[in-house]
CSV table of C-alpha atoms and ligand atoms in Angstrom, one decimal:
chain,number,residue,atom,x,y,z
A,1,MET,CA,-57.1,47.2,-20.6
A,2,ALA,CA,-60.5,46.6,-20.5
A,3,GLU,CA,-60.4,48.8,-17.0
A,4,ARG,CA,-59.0,51.0,-19.8
A,5,ARG,CA,-61.5,51.2,-21.9
A,6,ASP,CA,-64.5,50.9,-19.1
A,7,ILE,CA,-63.0,54.1,-17.4
A,8,ILE,CA,-63.3,55.8,-20.7
A,9,MET,CA,-66.8,54.7,-21.1
A,10,GLU,CA,-67.7,56.2,-17.2
A,11,PRO,CA,-69.8,59.4,-16.9
A,12,ASP,CA,-68.6,62.2,-15.9
A,13,GLU,CA,-69.6,62.4,-12.4
A,14,SER,CA,-68.7,59.1,-11.6
A,15,LEU,CA,-65.2,60.0,-12.5
A,16,LEU,CA,-65.4,62.9,-10.5
A,17,ARG,CA,-66.9,60.8,-7.7
A,18,ARG,CA,-63.8,58.5,-7.7
A,19,ALA,CA,-61.2,61.2,-8.3
A,20,LEU,CA,-62.3,62.4,-5.3
A,21,GLN,CA,-62.7,59.7,-3.3
A,22,ASP,CA,-58.8,58.1,-4.0
A,23,PRO,CA,-57.4,61.2,-4.7
A,24,GLU,CA,-53.8,59.7,-4.0
A,25,GLY,CA,-54.7,56.3,-5.4
A,26,ASN,CA,-53.8,55.3,-9.1
A,27,ARG,CA,-57.6,54.5,-9.5
A,28,GLY,CA,-58.1,58.2,-8.7
A,29,ARG,CA,-55.6,59.9,-10.5
A,30,ARG,CA,-56.6,57.7,-13.5
A,31,ALA,CA,-60.5,58.9,-13.9
A,32,ALA,CA,-59.0,62.7,-12.8
A,33,SER,CA,-57.0,62.4,-15.7
A,34,VAL,CA,-59.6,61.0,-18.2
A,35,LEU,CA,-61.7,63.4,-16.9
A,36,LEU,CA,-59.7,66.3,-17.7
A,37,SER,CA,-58.6,64.9,-21.1
A,38,ARG,CA,-62.4,64.8,-21.9
A,39,TYR,CA,-62.1,68.3,-22.1
A,40,GLN,CA,-58.8,69.6,-23.2
A,41,ARG,CA,-59.8,69.8,-27.3
A,42,GLN,CA,-62.4,72.4,-25.5
A,43,VAL,CA,-60.3,74.2,-23.4
A,44,TYR,CA,-57.9,74.1,-25.9
A,45,ALA,CA,-59.9,76.0,-28.4
A,46,TRP,CA,-61.5,78.4,-25.9
A,47,CYS,CA,-57.6,79.9,-25.2
A,48,PHE,CA,-57.0,79.6,-29.1
A,49,ARG,CA,-60.1,82.0,-29.8
A,50,TYR,CA,-59.0,84.9,-27.5
A,51,VAL,CA,-55.0,84.7,-28.3
A,52,GLN,CA,-55.0,83.0,-31.9
A,53,ASP,CA,-51.7,81.2,-31.4
A,54,HIS,CA,-51.7,78.0,-31.3
A,55,GLU,CA,-48.4,77.6,-29.0
A,56,ARG,CA,-49.5,80.1,-26.7
A,57,ALA,CA,-52.9,78.8,-26.6
A,58,LEU,CA,-51.2,75.2,-25.3
A,59,GLU,CA,-49.5,76.5,-22.4
A,60,MET,CA,-52.8,78.6,-21.5
A,61,ALA,CA,-55.1,75.2,-21.9
A,62,GLN,CA,-52.0,73.0,-20.0
A,63,GLU,CA,-52.6,75.9,-17.1
A,64,VAL,CA,-56.3,75.6,-17.0
A,65,LEU,CA,-56.4,71.4,-17.0
A,66,ALA,CA,-53.6,71.9,-14.1
A,67,ARG,CA,-55.8,74.3,-12.0
A,68,ALA,CA,-58.7,72.6,-12.7
A,69,TYR,CA,-56.9,69.7,-11.0
A,70,VAL,CA,-56.0,71.2,-8.2
A,71,LYS,CA,-59.8,72.8,-7.6
A,72,LEU,CA,-61.3,69.5,-8.3
A,73,GLY,CA,-62.1,69.1,-4.6
A,74,LEU,CA,-64.0,72.7,-4.7
A,75,PHE,CA,-66.5,71.6,-7.5
A,76,SER,CA,-70.0,71.7,-5.8
A,77,GLY,CA,-71.8,69.8,-8.6
A,78,ARG,CA,-74.4,72.4,-9.2
A,79,SER,CA,-74.1,72.1,-12.4
A,80,LYS,CA,-72.5,69.6,-15.0
A,81,PHE,CA,-68.5,69.2,-14.9
A,82,GLY,CA,-68.3,70.9,-18.4
A,83,THR,CA,-70.2,74.2,-17.3
A,84,TRP,CA,-67.6,74.2,-14.1
A,85,LEU,CA,-64.5,73.7,-16.2
A,86,PHE,CA,-66.0,76.3,-18.7
A,87,ALA,CA,-66.4,78.9,-15.7
A,88,VAL,CA,-62.5,77.9,-14.8
A,89,THR,CA,-61.0,78.5,-18.6
A,90,ARG,CA,-63.3,81.5,-19.2
A,91,SER,CA,-61.9,83.2,-16.2
A,92,TYR,CA,-58.4,82.2,-16.8
A,93,CYS,CA,-58.7,83.7,-20.4
A,94,LEU,CA,-60.4,87.2,-18.9
A,95,ASN,CA,-56.9,87.4,-16.7
A,96,GLU,CA,-55.0,86.3,-19.7
A,97,VAL,CA,-56.5,89.2,-22.3
A,98,GLU,CA,-56.6,92.9,-21.4
A,99,ARG,CA,-60.2,94.9,-21.0
A,100,PRO,CA,-60.7,96.4,-24.5
A,101,ARG,CA,-61.8,100.0,-23.9
A,102,LEU,CA,-65.9,100.2,-24.8
A,103,LEU,CA,-65.2,102.9,-27.1
A,104,VAL,CA,-62.4,102.9,-27.9
A,105,GLY,CA,-60.9,99.7,-30.1
A,106,SER,CA,-57.6,98.2,-30.8
A,107,PRO,CA,-56.9,97.8,-34.9
A,108,GLU,CA,-59.3,94.7,-34.5
A,109,ASP,CA,-62.2,97.7,-33.9
A,110,PRO,CA,-61.5,100.1,-36.8
A,111,ASP,CA,-64.7,101.8,-36.4
A,112,CYS,CA,-63.2,103.3,-33.0
A,113,LEU,CA,-62.1,106.6,-32.4
A,114,SER,CA,-59.0,107.4,-32.5
A,115,SER,CA,-57.6,107.9,-28.1
A,116,ASP,CA,-55.9,111.3,-29.0
A,117,ARG,CA,-59.2,113.1,-29.9
A,118,PRO,CA,-60.9,114.6,-26.9
A,119,ASP,CA,-64.0,112.3,-26.4
A,120,PRO,CA,-66.6,113.3,-23.4
A,121,GLU,CA,-68.8,110.9,-24.5
A,122,ARG,CA,-66.0,108.0,-24.1
A,123,VAL,CA,-64.9,108.9,-21.5
A,124,LEU,CA,-68.2,109.3,-19.2
A,125,LEU,CA,-68.5,105.5,-20.7
A,126,GLU,CA,-65.8,104.2,-19.8
A,127,ARG,CA,-66.4,105.6,-16.1
A,128,LEU,CA,-69.5,103.8,-15.8
A,129,ASP,CA,-70.0,100.6,-13.8
A,130,GLU,CA,-71.2,97.0,-15.4
A,131,GLU,CA,-74.5,98.0,-14.0
A,132,ALA,CA,-75.4,101.2,-15.6
A,133,VAL,CA,-73.9,100.4,-19.4
A,134,LEU,CA,-76.4,97.0,-19.0
A,135,GLU,CA,-78.7,99.6,-18.3
A,136,LEU,CA,-77.7,101.9,-21.2
A,137,ILE,CA,-77.1,99.2,-23.4
A,138,GLU,CA,-80.7,97.4,-23.4
A,139,LYS,CA,-82.1,101.1,-24.1
A,140,HIS,CA,-80.4,102.0,-26.6
A,141,LEU,CA,-79.0,98.2,-28.4
A,142,ASP,CA,-81.1,95.9,-30.2
A,143,PRO,CA,-80.4,92.0,-28.3
A,144,VAL,CA,-77.9,91.2,-30.8
A,145,GLU,CA,-75.8,94.3,-30.4
A,146,GLN,CA,-76.2,94.5,-26.7
A,147,LYS,CA,-74.8,90.9,-26.3
A,148,ALA,CA,-71.8,91.3,-29.0
A,149,LEU,CA,-70.9,94.6,-27.2
A,150,TRP,CA,-71.1,93.2,-24.1
A,151,LEU,CA,-69.0,90.5,-25.1
A,152,ARG,CA,-66.0,92.5,-26.7
A,153,SER,CA,-66.1,94.8,-23.7
A,154,PHE,CA,-66.8,92.9,-20.5
A,155,GLU,CA,-65.9,89.2,-21.9
A,156,ARG,CA,-62.8,90.6,-23.8
A,157,MET,CA,-63.6,88.3,-26.5
A,158,PRO,CA,-62.2,89.0,-30.0
A,159,VAL,CA,-64.4,90.2,-32.9
A,160,GLU,CA,-64.0,87.0,-35.1
A,161,THR,CA,-65.2,85.1,-32.1
A,162,ILE,CA,-68.2,87.1,-31.3
A,163,THR,CA,-69.2,86.4,-35.1
A,164,ARG,CA,-69.1,82.7,-34.0
A,165,VAL,CA,-70.6,82.5,-30.7
A,166,LEU,CA,-73.6,84.5,-31.7
A,167,ARG,CA,-73.7,83.2,-35.2
A,168,ILE,CA,-73.7,86.0,-36.9
A,169,GLU,CA,-74.1,85.2,-40.6
A,170,ASN,CA,-73.6,88.9,-42.4
A,171,PRO,CA,-70.9,89.2,-44.5
A,172,SER,CA,-68.8,91.6,-42.3
A,173,GLY,CA,-69.9,89.5,-39.0
A,174,ALA,CA,-69.6,91.0,-35.6
A,175,ARG,CA,-67.5,93.9,-36.8
A,176,ALA,CA,-70.2,95.4,-38.6
A,177,VAL,CA,-72.9,94.7,-35.3
A,178,LEU,CA,-69.9,96.5,-33.2
A,179,GLN,CA,-69.8,99.7,-35.4
A,180,ARG,CA,-73.3,99.8,-35.6
A,181,ALA,CA,-73.9,99.6,-31.6
A,182,ARG,CA,-71.1,102.0,-31.2
A,183,ARG,CA,-72.4,104.5,-33.2
A,184,LYS,CA,-75.7,103.8,-31.6
A,185,LEU,CA,-74.2,104.5,-28.3
A,186,ARG,CA,-72.2,107.7,-28.7
A,187,THR,CA,-75.5,109.2,-30.7
A,188,ALA,CA,-77.6,108.4,-27.4
A,189,LEU,CA,-74.6,110.0,-24.7
A,190,GLU,CA,-74.6,112.9,-27.2
A,191,ALA,CA,-78.1,113.6,-26.6
A,192,ARG,CA,-77.9,113.1,-23.0
A,193,ARG,CA,-75.7,115.3,-22.6
A,194,GLN,CA,-77.6,118.2,-24.4
B,1,MET,CA,-85.0,100.2,-11.0
B,2,THR,CA,-85.3,96.9,-9.3
B,3,LYS,CA,-81.7,95.0,-8.3
B,4,ARG,CA,-80.9,92.6,-11.6
B,5,GLU,CA,-81.0,89.1,-10.5
B,6,CYS,CA,-78.6,87.8,-12.3
B,7,ILE,CA,-78.3,83.5,-13.5
B,8,ASP,CA,-75.4,81.9,-11.6
B,9,ILE,CA,-73.3,80.2,-14.2
B,10,ALA,CA,-73.8,77.0,-13.0
B,11,GLU,CA,-77.8,77.3,-13.0
B,12,MET,CA,-78.1,78.4,-16.8
B,13,GLN,CA,-78.9,75.0,-17.9
B,14,ASP,CA,-81.7,74.2,-16.0
B,15,VAL,CA,-83.0,78.0,-16.5
B,16,PHE,CA,-82.8,77.5,-20.2
B,17,GLU,CA,-84.8,74.1,-19.7
B,18,LEU,CA,-87.7,76.0,-18.1
B,19,PRO,CA,-90.8,77.1,-19.8
B,20,ARG,CA,-90.3,80.1,-22.1
B,21,SER,CA,-92.6,82.5,-20.4
B,22,HIS,CA,-90.8,82.1,-16.8
B,23,PRO,CA,-89.5,85.1,-15.6
B,24,ARG,CA,-85.7,83.6,-15.2
B,25,ARG,CA,-85.4,82.2,-18.5
B,26,ARG,CA,-86.7,85.5,-19.8
B,27,HIS,CA,-83.9,87.0,-17.6
B,28,LEU,CA,-81.4,84.3,-19.0
B,29,GLU,CA,-82.4,85.6,-22.6
B,30,GLU,CA,-83.3,89.2,-22.4
B,31,CYS,CA,-80.3,90.0,-20.0
B,32,PRO,CA,-77.0,90.9,-22.2
B,33,ARG,CA,-74.9,90.2,-19.6
B,34,CYS,CA,-76.6,86.6,-19.0
B,35,ALA,CA,-77.6,85.9,-22.7
B,36,SER,CA,-73.5,86.6,-23.6
B,37,LEU,CA,-72.4,84.0,-20.7
B,38,PHE,CA,-75.0,81.7,-21.9
B,39,ALA,CA,-73.9,82.1,-25.7
B,40,SER,CA,-70.4,81.5,-24.8
B,41,LEU,CA,-71.4,78.6,-22.4
B,42,ARG,CA,-73.0,76.7,-25.4
B,43,SER,CA,-69.7,77.8,-27.6
B,44,PHE,CA,-67.7,76.2,-25.4
B,45,SER,CA,-69.5,72.8,-25.1
B,46,ASP,CA,-70.0,72.6,-29.1
B,47,THR,CA,-67.0,70.8,-30.2
B,48,SER,CA,-67.7,70.9,-33.8
B,49,ASP,CA,-67.0,74.6,-33.5
B,50,GLU,CA,-63.3,74.8,-34.5
B,51,PRO,CA,-61.5,77.9,-34.8
B,52,ALA,CA,-59.5,78.2,-37.9
B,53,GLY,CA,-55.9,77.9,-37.6
B,54,ALA,CA,-55.9,76.2,-34.5
B,55,ASP,CA,-54.0,72.5,-34.3
B,56,PHE,CA,-55.9,70.3,-32.5
B,57,GLU,CA,-54.2,67.2,-33.5
B,58,ASP,CA,-51.2,68.6,-32.1
B,59,ALA,CA,-53.0,70.2,-29.1
B,60,ASP,CA,-54.6,66.9,-28.3
B,61,ARG,CA,-51.3,64.7,-28.6
B,62,ARG,CA,-49.4,67.4,-26.0
B,63,LEU,CA,-52.3,68.2,-23.6
B,64,SER,CA,-52.9,64.4,-23.0
B,65,GLU,CA,-49.4,63.7,-22.7
B,66,ALA,CA,-49.1,66.7,-20.0
B,67,VAL,CA,-52.1,65.8,-18.3
B,68,GLU,CA,-50.9,61.9,-18.3
B,69,ASN,CA,-47.7,63.1,-16.8
B,70,ARG,CA,-49.0,65.6,-14.5
B,71,ILE,CA,-51.4,63.5,-12.8
B,72,VAL,CA,-51.1,59.8,-13.9
B,73,ARG,CA,-47.9,59.4,-14.1
B,74,ALA,CA,-46.7,61.8,-10.8
B,75,THR,CA,-46.6,58.9,-8.5
B,76,SER,CA,-44.5,60.0,-5.6
B,77,ALA,CA,-42.5,56.8,-4.4
B,78,ARG,CA,-43.3,56.2,-0.9
B,79,ALA,CA,-39.6,57.0,0.7
B,80,ASP,CA,-40.0,60.5,-0.7
B,81,ARG,CA,-43.8,60.7,0.5
B,82,ALA,CA,-42.8,59.8,4.4
B,83,SER,CA,-40.5,62.3,4.1
B,84,VAL,CA,-42.9,65.1,2.9
B,85,GLN,CA,-46.1,63.9,5.0
B,86,GLU,CA,-43.5,65.2,7.5
B,87,SER,CA,-43.7,68.6,6.7
B,88,ALA,CA,-47.9,68.6,5.8
B,89,PRO,CA,-48.7,69.1,9.7
B,90,SER,CA,-47.0,72.1,9.5
B,91,ALA,CA,-48.8,73.3,6.6
B,92,ILE,CA,-51.9,72.0,7.9
B,93,ALA,CA,-50.8,74.3,11.4
B,94,ARG,CA,-49.8,77.2,9.6
B,95,VAL,CA,-53.6,77.4,7.4
B,96,PHE,CA,-55.3,77.0,10.9
B,97,GLU,CA,-53.2,79.9,12.4
B,98,TYR,CA,-54.2,81.9,9.6
B,99,LEU,CA,-57.6,81.0,9.8
B,100,GLN,CA,-57.9,81.7,13.2
B,101,ARG,CA,-56.1,85.2,12.9
B,102,SER,CA,-58.5,86.1,10.1
B,103,PRO,CA,-62.0,87.3,10.2
B,104,LEU,CA,-63.3,85.1,7.3
B,105,ARG,CA,-66.5,84.2,6.2
B,106,PRO,CA,-67.3,80.6,6.4
B,107,ILE,CA,-67.4,80.0,2.7
B,108,THR,CA,-63.6,81.7,2.3
B,109,ALA,CA,-62.7,79.2,5.2
B,110,VAL,CA,-63.8,76.7,4.1
B,111,ALA,CA,-62.8,77.7,0.5
B,112,VAL,CA,-58.7,77.9,2.3
B,113,LEU,CA,-59.0,75.0,3.6
B,114,ALA,CA,-59.7,72.9,0.7
B,115,ILE,CA,-56.7,74.8,-1.2
B,116,ALA,CA,-54.6,74.0,1.4
B,117,LEU,CA,-55.3,70.5,1.5
B,118,LEU,CA,-55.4,70.3,-2.0
B,119,GLY,CA,-51.7,71.7,-1.9
B,120,ILE,CA,-50.9,69.3,0.8
B,121,ARG,CA,-52.0,66.6,-1.5
B,122,MET,CA,-50.0,68.1,-4.0
B,123,ILE,CA,-47.1,68.5,-2.1
B,124,VAL,CA,-47.4,64.6,-1.5
B,125,ASN,CA,-48.3,63.6,-4.7
B,126,ALA,CA,-45.7,65.5,-6.4
B,127,PRO,CA,-43.1,63.9,-8.5
B,128,HIS,CA,-40.4,62.9,-7.3
B,129,GLU,CA,-39.1,60.8,-9.9
B,130,PRO,CA,-37.1,62.9,-11.7
B,131,SER,CA,-37.1,60.6,-14.7
B,132,ARG,CA,-40.8,60.6,-15.0
B,133,THR,CA,-41.6,64.2,-14.9
B,134,ARG,CA,-41.6,65.2,-18.4
B,135,THR,CA,-42.4,68.6,-19.7
B,136,LEU,CA,-45.6,69.9,-22.2
B,137,ARG,CA,-43.2,69.2,-25.0
B,138,GLY,CA,-41.9,66.0,-23.9
B,139,GLU,CA,-38.6,66.9,-22.8
B,140,THR,CA,-37.6,64.8,-19.9
B,141,ALA,CA,-35.9,66.8,-17.1
B,142,PRO,CA,-33.6,65.3,-14.9
B,143,GLY,CA,-33.1,66.5,-11.4
B,144,LYS,CA,-35.2,67.8,-8.5
B,145,GLN,CA,-38.4,69.0,-10.4
B,146,GLN,CA,-39.9,71.2,-7.2
B,147,PRO,CA,-39.1,74.9,-6.2
B,148,VAL,CA,-39.9,74.5,-2.5
B,149,LEU,CA,-41.1,77.7,-0.9
B,150,GLU,CA,-39.5,79.1,1.9
B,151,SER,CA,-41.3,82.0,4.4
B,152,PRO,CA,-41.7,85.3,2.8
B,153,ARG,CA,-39.4,87.8,4.7
B,154,LEU,CA,-40.0,91.3,6.0
B,155,LEU,CA,-37.6,93.5,4.9
B,156,THR,CA,-36.2,96.9,6.7
B,157,ASP,CA,-37.8,99.1,3.9
B,158,GLY,CA,-41.1,97.8,4.3
B,159,GLY,CA,-40.8,95.3,1.7
B,160,THR,CA,-40.8,91.3,1.6
B,161,ARG,CA,-38.5,89.2,0.0
B,162,LEU,CA,-39.7,86.0,-1.3
B,163,SER,CA,-37.6,82.6,-2.0
B,164,TRP,CA,-37.8,79.4,-2.8
B,165,ARG,CA,-35.0,76.5,-3.5
B,166,PRO,CA,-33.9,76.2,-6.8
B,167,VAL,CA,-34.7,73.9,-9.8
B,168,GLU,CA,-31.8,72.2,-11.8
B,169,ARG,CA,-31.9,73.7,-15.4
B,170,ALA,CA,-34.5,76.0,-14.9
B,171,GLN,CA,-33.5,79.6,-16.5
B,172,SER,CA,-36.4,81.7,-15.1
B,173,TYR,CA,-39.3,81.5,-12.4
B,174,ARG,CA,-42.6,82.5,-12.5
B,175,VAL,CA,-44.4,83.9,-9.1
B,176,VAL,CA,-48.4,83.7,-9.4
B,177,PHE,CA,-50.5,85.0,-6.8
B,178,TYR,CA,-54.1,83.9,-6.8
B,179,ARG,CA,-57.4,84.2,-4.5
B,180,ALA,CA,-59.2,81.5,-3.2
B,181,ASP,CA,-60.8,80.7,-6.0
B,182,MET,CA,-57.9,80.7,-8.0
B,183,SER,CA,-57.9,83.5,-10.3
B,184,GLU,CA,-54.8,85.0,-10.6
B,185,VAL,CA,-54.0,88.8,-9.1
B,186,ALA,CA,-50.7,89.1,-9.9
B,187,ARG,CA,-47.7,87.3,-11.6
B,188,TRP,CA,-43.8,88.2,-11.7
B,189,GLU,CA,-41.0,86.7,-13.7
B,190,THR,CA,-37.7,86.9,-11.9
B,191,GLY,CA,-35.2,85.7,-14.2
B,192,PRO,CA,-32.8,83.2,-13.2
B,193,GLU,CA,-32.7,84.4,-9.2
B,194,SER,CA,-34.9,82.1,-7.0
B,195,ASN,CA,-36.4,84.9,-5.1
B,196,LEU,CA,-38.3,87.8,-5.5
B,197,LEU,CA,-38.4,91.2,-4.2
B,198,LEU,CA,-41.5,92.6,-3.3
B,199,ASN,CA,-41.3,96.4,-2.6
B,200,ALA,CA,-43.5,98.0,0.0
B,201,ALA,CA,-45.7,99.4,-3.1
B,202,LYS,CA,-46.5,95.9,-4.2
B,203,VAL,CA,-46.7,94.6,-1.0
B,204,GLU,CA,-49.4,97.2,0.0
B,205,ALA,CA,-51.4,96.5,-3.3
B,206,LEU,CA,-51.1,93.0,-2.1
B,207,ALA,CA,-52.5,93.9,1.0
B,208,GLU,CA,-55.1,95.6,-0.7
B,209,ALA,CA,-56.9,92.2,-1.8
B,210,ARG,CA,-58.5,92.2,1.7
B,211,GLU,CA,-58.8,88.2,1.1
B,212,PRO,CA,-56.6,85.2,1.6
B,213,LEU,CA,-54.2,85.4,-1.5
B,214,PHE,CA,-51.9,82.0,-2.0
B,215,TRP,CA,-48.7,81.8,-4.3
B,216,GLY,CA,-46.5,79.3,-6.3
B,217,VAL,CA,-43.4,79.3,-7.9
B,218,THR,CA,-43.2,78.0,-11.8
B,219,ALA,CA,-39.6,76.9,-12.8
B,220,LEU,CA,-39.3,77.7,-16.0
B,221,ARG,CA,-37.0,76.7,-19.0
B,222,GLY,CA,-37.2,78.6,-22.4
B,223,ARG,CA,-41.4,78.4,-22.4
B,224,ASP,CA,-41.0,74.9,-20.8
B,225,GLU,CA,-42.4,74.2,-17.4
B,226,ILE,CA,-40.3,72.2,-15.7
B,227,GLY,CA,-41.3,72.1,-12.4
B,228,ARG,CA,-44.2,73.8,-10.1
B,229,SER,CA,-44.1,73.9,-5.8
B,230,PRO,CA,-47.3,73.7,-4.6
B,231,ILE,CA,-49.3,76.7,-3.6
B,232,ARG,CA,-49.0,78.1,-0.3
B,233,VAL,CA,-51.0,81.0,2.0
B,234,PHE,CA,-49.4,84.2,1.2
B,235,THR,CA,-49.0,86.2,4.5
B,236,VAL,CA,-47.4,89.9,4.7
B,237,PRO,CA,-45.0,89.5,7.2
B,238,GLY,CA,-45.8,92.0,10.2
B,239,LYS,CA,-49.7,92.6,9.1
B,240,SER,CA,-50.9,89.2,10.3
C,301,ZN,ZN1,-78.5,89.0,-16.0
């Protein structure tokens, strides 16, 4: 019991060291389990933000934790363990959700033009690579709009989550910011064509 | 325009602690890509920010159970371990053989080896005591829990058949392909069949990844996971 209490108080780094030193022994396994359990809430919350479904988020979180366990030996120690686990979780979630189009939205993005309308700006923008999009949005959008559009389009983040991540306080949250950002981008692209 | 020097996620916290005037700190705040990623990281770490509709109590209980079952209770019986250890050297030999054949960058080679060794550790430590292996939902699942992967077989039409030893009570299987960093490349559900036919086009698509790939099989009963194979290096037969 005392050992269990001690292990719970142990810093991440020391749990990790023990998990890697004795991966097959009881103490190593216990250390890995305590370490991963420490972050299970965060992993679940992150998955939930992407899928808005408890059961699916649980399945995803379980998968992330299982992968993290298998990959523990690849953790380089360059960052905090939590940062590394975030990278594993993020990469998993990105694989699980489809990338929204930059200018064409799902029902979540009602401001977008419908996809059946010919739209040269849209076509052009969808073809641009990340670097070109970065350059473009830096030139035409304010910092909050830049981040909101980036999170939506490249981090595949749901609108509601963007509101929270960027701590946007206006009543319509990231939705209004995204609308504004897309409008500005479209205008900029139209001007570029003329 | 100069090339954008984005900041590795592992360094972001340290960069954030630099003075505001430092060019890297300025980049972290001004580059949409870095600033977005850093905002995400901070949001991930903020445990007070609980999304509406999430059931943390249930998640805590079930995830603790899953982690406990998968890691701590998955102690293999000594007898089983002895028999599995016999297969470990052949797995190592396969990876070495693979590395010798492939012009891999050193870092990838290290990653391949690390994953292979971890995979072997998973074989050795895999749950061999059926009564102690439980699913996420706490259901006790008897029988052998681990799909055992067989070597891919090349078919005459250029396709490849992957097969594995079935798991008792499994209703379906999920086959997943991974890169060396464990990110997913592709996944297929096979239904109750304990094999997957990759036609020539699919094999071609996988071969295009031009990097070592790994594959693994998960056994499912409904949506519950009741078994998982260790991960293996995937080589396209005839192309290696
Ligand atoms: Zn950057």
